[in-house]
C-alpha cells in the first residue's frame, strides 16, 4: 500500500508540475526534462514493484 501511495504522490507532482502546464511533452522546457523523467521513472518503478507483489489495478 505504501508503494501505491508514493506512486500516487509522484503522479500528482507530474500532474501539477508538468501535465497542466505542458499538455504535450515536447513543450516541457529542456531545463525541466530531467525532473520530469525522474518523476516518471519513480512513478513507474513503484507501480511495477506493486504489480510484482501481486497488486492489480481496478478495472
GROMACS .gro file of N, CA and C in nm:
model
  177
    1UNK      N    1   0.082  -0.119   0.000
    1UNK     CA    2   0.000   0.000   0.000
    1UNK      C    3   0.086   0.126   0.000
    2UNK      N    4   0.197   0.122   0.074
    2UNK     CA    5   0.285   0.239   0.080
    2UNK      C    6   0.344   0.271  -0.058
    3UNK      N    7   0.374   0.166  -0.136
    3UNK     CA    8   0.427   0.188  -0.271
    3UNK      C    9   0.326   0.261  -0.357
    4UNK      N   10   0.201   0.222  -0.343
    4UNK     CA   11   0.097   0.286  -0.424
    4UNK      C   12   0.076   0.431  -0.382
    5UNK      N   13   0.087   0.458  -0.254
    5UNK     CA   14   0.073   0.596  -0.207
    5UNK      C   15   0.188   0.682  -0.260
    6UNK      N   16   0.309   0.627  -0.259
    6UNK     CA   17   0.423   0.701  -0.314
    6UNK      C   18   0.406   0.722  -0.464
    7UNK      N   19   0.361   0.619  -0.532
    7UNK     CA   20   0.337   0.631  -0.676
    7UNK      C   21   0.233   0.739  -0.704
    8UNK      N   22   0.127   0.741  -0.624
    8UNK     CA   23   0.024   0.843  -0.640
    8UNK      C   24   0.084   0.983  -0.619
    9UNK      N   25   0.171   0.996  -0.522
    9UNK     CA   26   0.233   1.126  -0.494
    9UNK      C   27   0.320   1.171  -0.612
   10UNK      N   28   0.398   1.079  -0.669
   10UNK     CA   29   0.477   1.115  -0.786
   10UNK      C   30   0.386   1.152  -0.903
   11UNK      N   31   0.278   1.079  -0.919
   11UNK     CA   32   0.182   1.112  -1.025
   11UNK      C   33   0.121   1.250  -1.005
   12UNK      N   34   0.091   1.284  -0.881
   12UNK     CA   35   0.034   1.416  -0.851
   12UNK      C   36   0.135   1.527  -0.882
   13UNK      N   37   0.262   1.503  -0.850
   13UNK     CA   38   0.366   1.600  -0.882
   13UNK      C   39   0.380   1.617  -1.033
   14UNK      N   40   0.377   1.506  -1.105
   14UNK     CA   41   0.383   1.514  -1.251
   14UNK      C   42   0.267   1.597  -1.306
   15UNK      N   43   0.150   1.571  -1.253
   15UNK     CA   44   0.031   1.644  -1.297
   15UNK      C   45   0.046   1.794  -1.270
   16UNK      N   46   0.084   1.827  -1.149
   16UNK     CA   47   0.092   1.967  -1.107
   16UNK      C   48   0.205   2.042  -1.177
   17UNK      N   49   0.322   1.979  -1.184
   17UNK     CA   50   0.439   2.048  -1.237
   17UNK      C   51   0.449   2.047  -1.389
   18UNK      N   52   0.389   1.946  -1.453
   18UNK     CA   53   0.410   1.932  -1.596
   18UNK      C   54   0.284   1.920  -1.680
   19UNK      N   55   0.198   1.825  -1.650
   19UNK     CA   56   0.087   1.797  -1.739
   19UNK      C   57  -0.011   1.913  -1.751
   20UNK      N   58  -0.031   1.986  -1.645
   20UNK     CA   59  -0.121   2.102  -1.651
   20UNK      C   60  -0.060   2.217  -1.730
   21UNK      N   61   0.071   2.234  -1.715
   21UNK     CA   62   0.140   2.346  -1.780
   21UNK      C   63   0.181   2.315  -1.923
   22UNK      N   64   0.218   2.189  -1.947
   22UNK     CA   65   0.270   2.148  -2.077
   22UNK      C   66   0.191   2.025  -2.125
   23UNK      N   67   0.077   2.047  -2.192
   23UNK     CA   68  -0.008   1.933  -2.231
   23UNK      C   69   0.059   1.838  -2.330
   24UNK      N   70   0.161   1.884  -2.399
   24UNK     CA   71   0.237   1.800  -2.492
   24UNK      C   72   0.381   1.794  -2.439
   25UNK      N   73   0.434   1.673  -2.427
   25UNK     CA   74   0.565   1.657  -2.362
   25UNK      C   75   0.677   1.734  -2.431
   26UNK      N   76   0.667   1.755  -2.560
   26UNK     CA   77   0.774   1.829  -2.629
   26UNK      C   78   0.776   1.977  -2.591
   27UNK      N   79   0.674   2.025  -2.522
   27UNK     CA   80   0.668   2.164  -2.478
   27UNK      C   81   0.740   2.187  -2.345
   28UNK      N   82   0.777   2.079  -2.278
   28UNK     CA   83   0.849   2.092  -2.150
   28UNK      C   84   0.985   2.154  -2.179
   29UNK      N   85   1.019   2.263  -2.110
   29UNK     CA   86   1.150   2.324  -2.131
   29UNK      C   87   1.263   2.225  -2.102
   30UNK      N   88   1.369   2.236  -2.178
   30UNK     CA   89   1.480   2.142  -2.166
   30UNK      C   90   1.536   2.136  -2.024
   31UNK      N   91   1.541   2.248  -1.955
   31UNK     CA   92   1.597   2.252  -1.820
   31UNK      C   93   1.512   2.174  -1.720
   32UNK      N   94   1.386   2.144  -1.753
   32UNK     CA   95   1.296   2.071  -1.663
   32UNK      C   96   1.276   1.925  -1.703
   33UNK      N   97   1.330   1.885  -1.815
   33UNK     CA   98   1.306   1.749  -1.866
   33UNK      C   99   1.363   1.641  -1.775
   34UNK      N  100   1.477   1.666  -1.713
   34UNK     CA  101   1.536   1.566  -1.624
   34UNK      C  102   1.446   1.544  -1.502
   35UNK      N  103   1.389   1.650  -1.449
   35UNK     CA  104   1.296   1.639  -1.335
   35UNK      C  105   1.174   1.558  -1.375
   36UNK      N  106   1.118   1.588  -1.491
   36UNK     CA  107   1.000   1.516  -1.540
   36UNK      C  108   1.032   1.367  -1.556
   37UNK      N  109   1.146   1.337  -1.616
   37UNK     CA  110   1.186   1.199  -1.636
   37UNK      C  111   1.204   1.127  -1.503
   38UNK      N  112   1.267   1.191  -1.406
   38UNK     CA  113   1.286   1.133  -1.274
   38UNK      C  114   1.152   1.097  -1.209
   39UNK      N  115   1.058   1.191  -1.213
   39UNK     CA  116   0.926   1.165  -1.154
   39UNK      C  117   0.855   1.051  -1.225
   40UNK      N  118   0.865   1.049  -1.357
   40UNK     CA  119   0.801   0.941  -1.434
   40UNK      C  120   0.862   0.805  -1.401
   41UNK      N  121   0.994   0.800  -1.395
   41UNK     CA  122   1.062   0.673  -1.365
   41UNK      C  123   1.029   0.622  -1.226
   42UNK      N  124   1.026   0.711  -1.129
   42UNK     CA  125   0.993   0.668  -0.992
   42UNK      C  126   0.848   0.621  -0.984
   43UNK      N  127   0.759   0.693  -1.049
   43UNK     CA  128   0.618   0.654  -1.051
   43UNK      C  129   0.604   0.515  -1.112
   44UNK      N  130   0.664   0.495  -1.227
   44UNK     CA  131   0.653   0.366  -1.297
   44UNK      C  132   0.718   0.252  -1.220
   45UNK      N  133   0.834   0.277  -1.159
   45UNK     CA  134   0.901   0.169  -1.087
   45UNK      C  135   0.821   0.126  -0.964
   46UNK      N  136   0.756   0.219  -0.899
   46UNK     CA  137   0.674   0.183  -0.783
   46UNK      C  138   0.551   0.103  -0.825
   47UNK      N  139   0.490   0.139  -0.935
   47UNK     CA  140   0.376   0.062  -0.985
   47UNK      C  141   0.421  -0.079  -1.025
   48UNK      N  142   0.534  -0.088  -1.094
   48UNK     CA  143   0.586  -0.219  -1.134
   48UNK      C  144   0.617  -0.305  -1.012
   49UNK      N  145   0.672  -0.246  -0.908
   49UNK     CA  146   0.703  -0.321  -0.786
   49UNK      C  147   0.575  -0.371  -0.720
   50UNK      N  148   0.473  -0.288  -0.717
   50UNK     CA  149   0.345  -0.330  -0.656
   50UNK      C  150   0.283  -0.444  -0.737
   51UNK      N  151   0.290  -0.435  -0.869
   51UNK     CA  152   0.237  -0.542  -0.954
   51UNK      C  153   0.315  -0.671  -0.930
   52UNK      N  154   0.446  -0.661  -0.917
   52UNK     CA  155   0.529  -0.778  -0.891
   52UNK      C  156   0.492  -0.846  -0.760
   53UNK      N  157   0.440  -0.768  -0.665
   53UNK     CA  158   0.398  -0.823  -0.536
   53UNK      C  159   0.253  -0.872  -0.538
   54UNK      N  160   0.187  -0.860  -0.655
   54UNK     CA  161   0.052  -0.913  -0.667
   54UNK      C  162  -0.058  -0.810  -0.679
   55UNK      N  163  -0.027  -0.682  -0.670
   55UNK     CA  164  -0.130  -0.580  -0.683
   55UNK      C  165  -0.179  -0.573  -0.827
   56UNK      N  166  -0.309  -0.554  -0.842
   56UNK     CA  167  -0.368  -0.538  -0.975
   56UNK      C  168  -0.455  -0.412  -0.975
   57UNK      N  169  -0.440  -0.329  -1.079
   57UNK     CA  170  -0.523  -0.209  -1.086
   57UNK      C  171  -0.671  -0.246  -1.102
   58UNK      N  172  -0.757  -0.163  -1.047
   58UNK     CA  173  -0.902  -0.184  -1.062
   58UNK      C  174  -0.940  -0.161  -1.207
   59UNK      N  175  -1.035  -0.235  -1.252
   59UNK     CA  176  -1.080  -0.224  -1.392
   59UNK      C  177  -1.169  -0.107  -1.412
   0.00000   0.00000   0.00000
